[in-house]
Structure formats: structure tokens, C-alpha cells
Amino acid sequence: KQEVTQIPAALSVPEGENLVLNCSFTDSAIYNLQWFRQDPGKGLTSLLLIQSSQREQTSGRLNASLDKSSGRSTLYIAASQPGDSATYLCAVGPEKLVFGKGTKLTVNP
Amino acid sequence: KAGVTQTPRYLIKTRGQQVTLSCSPISGHRSVSWYQQTPGQGLQFLFEYFSETQRNKGNFPGRFSGRQFSNSRSEMNVSTLELGDSALYLCASSPGDRARFRKQPQHFGDGTRLSIL
């Protein structure tokens, strides 16, 4: 049974800092891994999707990497801003997404 | 392009009642998936419908059921509500064919917050 773990559960950083969020999964037989953002009381916003054949994806200040063999992914956020404050979730797919419990990020002005 | 629409946004029910939630996917998307989010268990997959057929199912009791209509809109029904069913219910849509599932993200609605008294 696939299990996804995210560390840390919460993270507080000053504005402008570069940071890394971690995601690990137990079964390397995945088709893709997705990173989502969730604001309080809202649904999920897709940030990046990495297919199993890819090593990384980039979108603006976000970069996600995938190492299938070690069962790990990281989400790198450059030059963090207060607007980045949210819970970040990773999920392995493709269809029946299995989610981690998320990292709650607070960026302090 | 309109996003995924879920109605209603909030619901309050009492134990033993039943409830129906609705999800309209992005135009052209044929797959709709449902997830339950609770503080304790996080996000858990309920089921997925594609072309009016349930294609995948999570590990939930039979009180949780769903259906999909010919226009791809989906409904989820929970019967004999229990206190533990209090949660945010999210639906996600995607184009649906398996090859594209691997390359394209699922798009989520803002959810229905269900509270059981």
C-alpha cells in the first residue's frame, strides 16, 4: 500500500528565504507526482506535475524534483513571499491520488 | 474556461440523514474523482467516474456512493450520516484517458464542507 510522508509538518520562514519542502513515498512504481497548494477553506491548486520519466519541473519561483529510485521529491521555493503562505501537499498518481498530510508554510514579512 | 464547480459550499446535517453533493467538471473533462479531507486522515480517495462508469474505488463503506451523468457532471451521496463523516469533500476533474492522466494534473474544486450534528 502506497504511503506518502511530508516533512516538516509546519515551517515558518522570513520573507525572501529560499526553502525546500520534502515528500517521500514507499512504492516507487508511480506514474507521476503532483504538488498542490491549499489555502484555508479552499480546494487544491495544482502547482507542478512530474511524470515518472522526468527528473524535475519548473514554474516561476518553484522547482520540483523527483527521484523515483529513492522514493523522494522536493519542492524548492525561491525568494519566498508572504503570499506563498499556504499548505503544500504532494500526491502520487495517476488516477487514485495518494496524498501526504502536507506542510503548512508561513512566510513572515 | 470555467473551473470545477461544487455545490453546495456548506451543508449541515444530523446523524442518520443522507446528503447529495454535486460536482460539475471543467468543460471537456470526462473523469471526475471524489476525495474526503479530514484533519486526522488527510485527503483520501473515494471513487472516480469516467464516462458514467465507476472506474476506481477507494476504501470507504457502501454508505458512500456516486454517479456520473452523460454531461460528465457527478453526484456523491452519503447515507445514514455519522459524526465521522464531517469533512471537506473535494472533487477533481481531468480529461480522463489514462495516457493523459499521467501527463496532466487533476483540477480541484473548492469543495463542500459537510458538518454533522
PDB file of C-alpha atoms in Angstrom:
ATOM      1  CA  LYS A   1       0.000   0.000   0.000  1.00  0.00           C
ATOM      2  CA  GLN A   2       1.409   3.356  -1.052  1.00  0.00           C
ATOM      3  CA  GLU A   3       2.169   5.773   1.763  1.00  0.00           C
ATOM      4  CA  VAL A   4       3.241   9.382   1.319  1.00  0.00           C
ATOM      5  CA  THR A   5       5.006  11.369   4.030  1.00  0.00           C
ATOM      6  CA  GLN A   6       5.766  15.070   4.140  1.00  0.00           C
ATOM      7  CA  ILE A   7       8.346  16.642   6.397  1.00  0.00           C
ATOM      8  CA  PRO A   8       8.215  19.058   8.100  1.00  0.00           C
ATOM      9  CA  ALA A   9       4.546  19.332   9.061  1.00  0.00           C
ATOM     10  CA  ALA A  10       4.957  23.083   9.547  1.00  0.00           C
ATOM     11  CA  LEU A  11       7.563  25.624   8.569  1.00  0.00           C
ATOM     12  CA  SER A  12       7.899  29.332   9.361  1.00  0.00           C
ATOM     13  CA  VAL A  13      10.439  31.441   7.475  1.00  0.00           C
ATOM     14  CA  PRO A  14      11.196  35.151   6.953  1.00  0.00           C
ATOM     15  CA  GLU A  15      10.317  36.731   3.623  1.00  0.00           C
ATOM     16  CA  GLY A  16      12.974  36.330   0.946  1.00  0.00           C
ATOM     17  CA  GLU A  17      14.307  32.991   2.155  1.00  0.00           C
ATOM     18  CA  ASN A  18      14.756  30.049  -0.194  1.00  0.00           C
ATOM     19  CA  LEU A  19      13.186  26.881   1.154  1.00  0.00           C
ATOM     20  CA  VAL A  20      12.723  23.183   0.456  1.00  0.00           C
ATOM     21  CA  LEU A  21       9.709  21.024   1.196  1.00  0.00           C
ATOM     22  CA  ASN A  22      10.135  17.264   1.274  1.00  0.00           C
ATOM     23  CA  CYS A  23       7.907  14.412   0.163  1.00  0.00           C
ATOM     24  CA  SER A  24       8.663  10.689   0.355  1.00  0.00           C
ATOM     25  CA  PHE A  25       6.703   7.693  -0.897  1.00  0.00           C
ATOM     26  CA  THR A  26       7.048   3.993  -0.177  1.00  0.00           C
ATOM     27  CA  ASP A  27       6.259   2.402  -3.550  1.00  0.00           C
ATOM     28  CA  SER A  28       8.436   3.617  -6.424  1.00  0.00           C
ATOM     29  CA  ALA A  29       6.009   2.270  -9.050  1.00  0.00           C
ATOM     30  CA  ILE A  30       4.351   5.618  -9.659  1.00  0.00           C
ATOM     31  CA  TYR A  31       3.258   7.280 -12.884  1.00  0.00           C
ATOM     32  CA  ASN A  32       3.511  10.841 -11.683  1.00  0.00           C
ATOM     33  CA  LEU A  33       3.860  13.050  -8.639  1.00  0.00           C
ATOM     34  CA  GLN A  34       1.996  16.285  -8.170  1.00  0.00           C
ATOM     35  CA  TRP A  35       2.487  19.236  -5.865  1.00  0.00           C
ATOM     36  CA  PHE A  36      -0.563  21.207  -4.792  1.00  0.00           C
ATOM     37  CA  ARG A  37      -1.200  24.296  -2.757  1.00  0.00           C
ATOM     38  CA  GLN A  38      -4.210  24.660  -0.457  1.00  0.00           C
ATOM     39  CA  ASP A  39      -5.303  27.955   1.064  1.00  0.00           C
ATOM     40  CA  PRO A  40      -7.527  27.876   4.184  1.00  0.00           C
ATOM     41  CA  GLY A  41     -11.086  26.810   3.376  1.00  0.00           C
ATOM     42  CA  LYS A  42     -10.249  26.323  -0.288  1.00  0.00           C
ATOM     43  CA  GLY A  43      -9.651  23.495  -2.711  1.00  0.00           C
ATOM     44  CA  LEU A  44      -6.337  22.438  -4.176  1.00  0.00           C
ATOM     45  CA  THR A  45      -4.393  24.390  -6.763  1.00  0.00           C
ATOM     46  CA  SER A  46      -2.067  22.331  -8.916  1.00  0.00           C
ATOM     47  CA  LEU A  47       1.476  23.713  -8.891  1.00  0.00           C
ATOM     48  CA  LEU A  48       3.627  21.176 -10.705  1.00  0.00           C
ATOM     49  CA  LEU A  49       3.290  17.671 -12.097  1.00  0.00           C
ATOM     50  CA  ILE A  50       6.333  15.486 -12.685  1.00  0.00           C
ATOM     51  CA  GLN A  51       5.914  12.388 -14.791  1.00  0.00           C
ATOM     52  CA  SER A  52       7.792   9.290 -13.650  1.00  0.00           C
ATOM     53  CA  SER A  53      10.196   9.612 -16.600  1.00  0.00           C
ATOM     54  CA  GLN A  54      11.147  13.181 -15.642  1.00  0.00           C
ATOM     55  CA  ARG A  55      13.596  14.404 -13.042  1.00  0.00           C
ATOM     56  CA  GLU A  56      12.287  17.916 -12.449  1.00  0.00           C
ATOM     57  CA  GLN A  57       9.788  20.582 -13.418  1.00  0.00           C
ATOM     58  CA  THR A  58       9.947  24.333 -13.012  1.00  0.00           C
ATOM     59  CA  SER A  59       7.314  27.048 -12.874  1.00  0.00           C
ATOM     60  CA  GLY A  60       8.394  30.554 -11.975  1.00  0.00           C
ATOM     61  CA  ARG A  61       9.952  30.501  -8.495  1.00  0.00           C
ATOM     62  CA  LEU A  62       9.018  26.848  -7.985  1.00  0.00           C
ATOM     63  CA  ASN A  63      11.129  23.844  -8.849  1.00  0.00           C
ATOM     64  CA  ALA A  64      10.148  20.256  -8.108  1.00  0.00           C
ATOM     65  CA  SER A  65      12.443  17.280  -8.397  1.00  0.00           C
ATOM     66  CA  LEU A  66      11.707  13.571  -8.416  1.00  0.00           C
ATOM     67  CA  ASP A  67      13.961  10.652  -7.514  1.00  0.00           C
ATOM     68  CA  LYS A  68      11.851   7.554  -8.078  1.00  0.00           C
ATOM     69  CA  SER A  69      14.502   5.074  -7.008  1.00  0.00           C
ATOM     70  CA  SER A  70      14.820   6.641  -3.567  1.00  0.00           C
ATOM     71  CA  GLY A  71      11.106   7.462  -3.288  1.00  0.00           C
ATOM     72  CA  ARG A  72      11.614  11.179  -2.795  1.00  0.00           C
ATOM     73  CA  SER A  73      10.530  14.507  -4.208  1.00  0.00           C
ATOM     74  CA  THR A  74      11.381  18.039  -3.176  1.00  0.00           C
ATOM     75  CA  LEU A  75       9.673  21.335  -3.847  1.00  0.00           C
ATOM     76  CA  TYR A  76      12.045  24.283  -3.899  1.00  0.00           C
ATOM     77  CA  ILE A  77      10.585  27.769  -3.452  1.00  0.00           C
ATOM     78  CA  ALA A  78      12.911  30.636  -4.259  1.00  0.00           C
ATOM     79  CA  ALA A  79      12.711  34.088  -2.694  1.00  0.00           C
ATOM     80  CA  SER A  80       9.633  33.290  -0.601  1.00  0.00           C
ATOM     81  CA  GLN A  81       6.860  35.873  -0.210  1.00  0.00           C
ATOM     82  CA  PRO A  82       4.023  36.265   2.321  1.00  0.00           C
ATOM     83  CA  GLY A  83       1.602  35.262  -0.442  1.00  0.00           C
ATOM     84  CA  ASP A  84       3.275  31.840  -0.520  1.00  0.00           C
ATOM     85  CA  SER A  85       1.805  31.092   2.917  1.00  0.00           C
ATOM     86  CA  ALA A  86      -0.410  28.016   2.497  1.00  0.00           C
ATOM     87  CA  THR A  87      -0.384  24.262   2.984  1.00  0.00           C
ATOM     88  CA  TYR A  88       1.596  22.388   0.351  1.00  0.00           C
ATOM     89  CA  LEU A  89       0.593  18.836  -0.490  1.00  0.00           C
ATOM     90  CA  CYS A  90       2.267  16.218  -2.611  1.00  0.00           C
ATOM     91  CA  ALA A  91       0.399  13.320  -4.174  1.00  0.00           C
ATOM     92  CA  VAL A  92       1.387  10.310  -6.252  1.00  0.00           C
ATOM     93  CA  GLY A  93      -0.809   9.253  -9.116  1.00  0.00           C
ATOM     94  CA  PRO A  94      -2.023   8.985 -11.709  1.00  0.00           C
ATOM     95  CA  GLU A  95      -5.694   8.334 -11.010  1.00  0.00           C
ATOM     96  CA  LYS A  96      -6.216   7.387  -7.374  1.00  0.00           C
ATOM     97  CA  LEU A  97      -4.077  10.120  -5.897  1.00  0.00           C
ATOM     98  CA  VAL A  98      -2.405   9.226  -2.600  1.00  0.00           C
ATOM     99  CA  PHE A  99      -1.654  12.363  -0.613  1.00  0.00           C
ATOM    100  CA  GLY A 100       0.774  13.295   2.095  1.00  0.00           C
ATOM    101  CA  LYS A 101      -0.612  15.269   5.033  1.00  0.00           C
ATOM    102  CA  GLY A 102       1.027  18.447   3.882  1.00  0.00           C
ATOM    103  CA  THR A 103       3.469  21.080   5.056  1.00  0.00           C
ATOM    104  CA  LYS A 104       1.946  24.270   6.434  1.00  0.00           C
ATOM    105  CA  LEU A 105       4.171  27.125   5.309  1.00  0.00           C
ATOM    106  CA  THR A 106       4.130  30.579   6.896  1.00  0.00           C
ATOM    107  CA  VAL A 107       6.225  33.325   5.319  1.00  0.00           C
ATOM    108  CA  ASN A 108       6.633  36.274   7.683  1.00  0.00           C
ATOM    109  CA  PRO A 109       7.006  39.825   6.291  1.00  0.00           C
TER     110      PRO A 109
ATOM    111  CA  LYS B   1     -12.526  28.283 -19.142  1.00  0.00           C
ATOM    112  CA  ALA B   2     -14.659  27.752 -16.039  1.00  0.00           C
ATOM    113  CA  GLY B   3     -13.122  25.650 -13.301  1.00  0.00           C
ATOM    114  CA  VAL B   4     -14.562  22.773 -11.311  1.00  0.00           C
ATOM    115  CA  THR B   5     -17.771  23.799  -9.576  1.00  0.00           C
ATOM    116  CA  GLN B   6     -19.020  22.137  -6.423  1.00  0.00           C
ATOM    117  CA  THR B   7     -22.386  22.788  -4.807  1.00  0.00           C
ATOM    118  CA  PRO B   8     -23.360  23.484  -2.167  1.00  0.00           C
ATOM    119  CA  ARG B   9     -20.326  25.025  -0.451  1.00  0.00           C
ATOM    120  CA  TYR B  10     -21.616  24.293   3.041  1.00  0.00           C
ATOM    121  CA  LEU B  11     -24.036  21.760   4.465  1.00  0.00           C
ATOM    122  CA  ILE B  12     -25.200  20.994   7.969  1.00  0.00           C
ATOM    123  CA  LYS B  13     -26.920  17.691   8.594  1.00  0.00           C
ATOM    124  CA  THR B  14     -27.796  15.499  11.561  1.00  0.00           C
ATOM    125  CA  ARG B  15     -26.845  11.900  12.201  1.00  0.00           C
ATOM    126  CA  GLY B  16     -28.871   9.381  10.245  1.00  0.00           C
ATOM    127  CA  GLN B  17     -29.763  11.733   7.412  1.00  0.00           C
ATOM    128  CA  GLN B  18     -28.489  11.416   3.888  1.00  0.00           C
ATOM    129  CA  VAL B  19     -26.842  14.028   1.681  1.00  0.00           C
ATOM    130  CA  THR B  20     -26.093  14.580  -2.010  1.00  0.00           C
ATOM    131  CA  LEU B  21     -23.184  16.677  -3.236  1.00  0.00           C
ATOM    132  CA  SER B  22     -22.745  17.875  -6.793  1.00  0.00           C
ATOM    133  CA  CYS B  23     -19.690  18.450  -8.981  1.00  0.00           C
ATOM    134  CA  SER B  24     -19.517  19.990 -12.460  1.00  0.00           C
ATOM    135  CA  PRO B  25     -16.159  19.300 -14.130  1.00  0.00           C
ATOM    136  CA  ILE B  26     -14.228  21.510 -16.491  1.00  0.00           C
ATOM    137  CA  SER B  27     -15.816  21.515 -19.925  1.00  0.00           C
ATOM    138  CA  GLY B  28     -14.477  18.607 -21.974  1.00  0.00           C
ATOM    139  CA  HIS B  29     -13.260  16.641 -18.962  1.00  0.00           C
ATOM    140  CA  ARG B  30     -14.770  13.172 -18.701  1.00  0.00           C
ATOM    141  CA  SER B  31     -13.291  11.965 -15.432  1.00  0.00           C
ATOM    142  CA  VAL B  32     -14.487  13.079 -12.013  1.00  0.00           C
ATOM    143  CA  SER B  33     -12.842  11.908  -8.781  1.00  0.00           C
ATOM    144  CA  TRP B  34     -14.038  12.476  -5.222  1.00  0.00           C
ATOM    145  CA  TYR B  35     -11.866  12.900  -2.129  1.00  0.00           C
ATOM    146  CA  GLN B  36     -12.597  13.304   1.565  1.00  0.00           C
ATOM    147  CA  GLN B  37     -10.382  15.617   3.634  1.00  0.00           C
ATOM    148  CA  THR B  38     -10.348  15.455   7.443  1.00  0.00           C
ATOM    149  CA  PRO B  39      -7.822  16.830   9.944  1.00  0.00           C
ATOM    150  CA  GLY B  40      -6.989  13.340  11.174  1.00  0.00           C
ATOM    151  CA  GLN B  41      -6.813  11.291   7.979  1.00  0.00           C
ATOM    152  CA  GLY B  42      -5.914  13.986   5.476  1.00  0.00           C
ATOM    153  CA  LEU B  43      -7.060  13.561   1.894  1.00  0.00           C
ATOM    154  CA  GLN B  44      -8.421  10.149   0.979  1.00  0.00           C
ATOM    155  CA  PHE B  45      -9.669   8.913  -2.389  1.00  0.00           C
ATOM    156  CA  LEU B  46     -13.334   7.922  -2.515  1.00  0.00           C
ATOM    157  CA  PHE B  47     -14.031   6.977  -6.144  1.00  0.00           C
ATOM    158  CA  GLU B  48     -13.579   8.007  -9.753  1.00  0.00           C
ATOM    159  CA  TYR B  49     -16.118   8.067 -12.553  1.00  0.00           C
ATOM    160  CA  PHE B  50     -15.323   8.061 -16.233  1.00  0.00           C
ATOM    161  CA  SER B  51     -17.959   8.033 -18.978  1.00  0.00           C
ATOM    162  CA  GLU B  52     -20.738   7.338 -16.465  1.00  0.00           C
ATOM    163  CA  THR B  53     -18.962   4.272 -15.032  1.00  0.00           C
ATOM    164  CA  GLN B  54     -17.136   3.904 -11.740  1.00  0.00           C
ATOM    165  CA  ARG B  55     -13.580   3.150 -12.776  1.00  0.00           C
ATOM    166  CA  ASN B  56     -11.763   3.275  -9.429  1.00  0.00           C
ATOM    167  CA  LYS B  57     -12.893   2.930  -5.840  1.00  0.00           C
ATOM    168  CA  GLY B  58     -11.268   3.750  -2.527  1.00  0.00           C
ATOM    169  CA  ASN B  59     -11.667   2.030   0.803  1.00  0.00           C
ATOM    170  CA  PHE B  60     -14.896   3.553   2.072  1.00  0.00           C
ATOM    171  CA  PRO B  61     -18.101   1.846   3.260  1.00  0.00           C
ATOM    172  CA  GLY B  62     -21.052   1.327   0.956  1.00  0.00           C
ATOM    173  CA  ARG B  63     -22.835   4.323   2.520  1.00  0.00           C
ATOM    174  CA  PHE B  64     -20.715   6.395   0.149  1.00  0.00           C
ATOM    175  CA  SER B  65     -21.869   6.176  -3.434  1.00  0.00           C
ATOM    176  CA  GLY B  66     -21.751   8.232  -6.567  1.00  0.00           C
ATOM    177  CA  ARG B  67     -22.857   8.518 -10.117  1.00  0.00           C
ATOM    178  CA  GLN B  68     -21.979  10.399 -13.250  1.00  0.00           C
ATOM    179  CA  PHE B  69     -24.332  11.765 -15.861  1.00  0.00           C
ATOM    180  CA  SER B  70     -23.936  11.898 -19.621  1.00  0.00           C
ATOM    181  CA  ASN B  71     -22.760  15.529 -19.424  1.00  0.00           C
ATOM    182  CA  SER B  72     -19.952  14.372 -17.031  1.00  0.00           C
ATOM    183  CA  ARG B  73     -21.482  16.083 -14.008  1.00  0.00           C
ATOM    184  CA  SER B  74     -21.202  13.901 -10.946  1.00  0.00           C
ATOM    185  CA  GLU B  75     -23.032  13.496  -7.674  1.00  0.00           C
ATOM    186  CA  MET B  76     -21.890  11.876  -4.476  1.00  0.00           C
ATOM    187  CA  ASN B  77     -24.340  10.508  -1.931  1.00  0.00           C
ATOM    188  CA  VAL B  78     -23.729   9.624   1.692  1.00  0.00           C
ATOM    189  CA  SER B  79     -26.495   7.763   3.503  1.00  0.00           C
ATOM    190  CA  THR B  80     -27.043   7.263   7.231  1.00  0.00           C
ATOM    191  CA  LEU B  81     -24.665  10.057   8.139  1.00  0.00           C
ATOM    192  CA  GLU B  82     -22.281   9.605  11.058  1.00  0.00           C
ATOM    193  CA  LEU B  83     -20.387  12.222  13.060  1.00  0.00           C
ATOM    194  CA  GLY B  84     -17.164  10.985  11.461  1.00  0.00           C
ATOM    195  CA  ASP B  85     -18.437  11.948   8.022  1.00  0.00           C
ATOM    196  CA  SER B  86     -17.860  15.612   8.869  1.00  0.00           C
ATOM    197  CA  ALA B  87     -15.260  16.674   6.339  1.00  0.00           C
ATOM    198  CA  LEU B  88     -14.395  18.750   3.314  1.00  0.00           C
ATOM    199  CA  TYR B  89     -15.410  16.803   0.205  1.00  0.00           C
ATOM    200  CA  LEU B  90     -13.419  17.701  -2.880  1.00  0.00           C
ATOM    201  CA  CYS B  91     -13.963  16.712  -6.440  1.00  0.00           C
ATOM    202  CA  ALA B  92     -11.376  16.798  -9.195  1.00  0.00           C
ATOM    203  CA  SER B  93     -11.734  16.611 -12.928  1.00  0.00           C
ATOM    204  CA  SER B  94      -9.367  15.551 -15.685  1.00  0.00           C
ATOM    205  CA  PRO B  95      -9.608  14.687 -19.369  1.00  0.00           C
ATOM    206  CA  GLY B  96      -9.898  11.047 -18.375  1.00  0.00           C
ATOM    207  CA  ASP B  97      -7.982   8.875 -20.800  1.00  0.00           C
ATOM    208  CA  ARG B  98      -5.217   7.052 -18.971  1.00  0.00           C
ATOM    209  CA  ALA B  99      -2.359   8.316 -21.109  1.00  0.00           C
ATOM    210  CA  ARG B 100      -3.303  11.906 -20.408  1.00  0.00           C
ATOM    211  CA  PHE B 101      -3.856  11.150 -16.703  1.00  0.00           C
ATOM    212  CA  ARG B 102      -0.122  10.629 -16.439  1.00  0.00           C
ATOM    213  CA  LYS B 103       0.737  13.945 -18.065  1.00  0.00           C
ATOM    214  CA  GLN B 104      -1.929  16.348 -16.877  1.00  0.00           C
ATOM    215  CA  PRO B 105      -2.842  17.423 -13.353  1.00  0.00           C
ATOM    216  CA  GLN B 106      -6.212  16.902 -11.823  1.00  0.00           C
ATOM    217  CA  HIS B 107      -8.134  20.133 -11.275  1.00  0.00           C
ATOM    218  CA  PHE B 108      -9.924  20.531  -7.963  1.00  0.00           C
ATOM    219  CA  GLY B 109     -12.993  22.465  -6.935  1.00  0.00           C
ATOM    220  CA  ASP B 110     -13.278  24.433  -3.702  1.00  0.00           C
ATOM    221  CA  GLY B 111     -15.152  21.617  -2.016  1.00  0.00           C
ATOM    222  CA  THR B 112     -18.292  21.122   0.045  1.00  0.00           C
ATOM    223  CA  ARG B 113     -17.873  21.494   3.798  1.00  0.00           C
ATOM    224  CA  LEU B 114     -20.179  18.946   5.435  1.00  0.00           C
ATOM    225  CA  SER B 115     -20.879  19.219   9.161  1.00  0.00           C
ATOM    226  CA  ILE B 116     -22.779  16.528  11.022  1.00  0.00           C
ATOM    227  CA  LEU B 117     -24.504  17.473  14.274  1.00  0.00           C
TER     228      LEU B 117
END
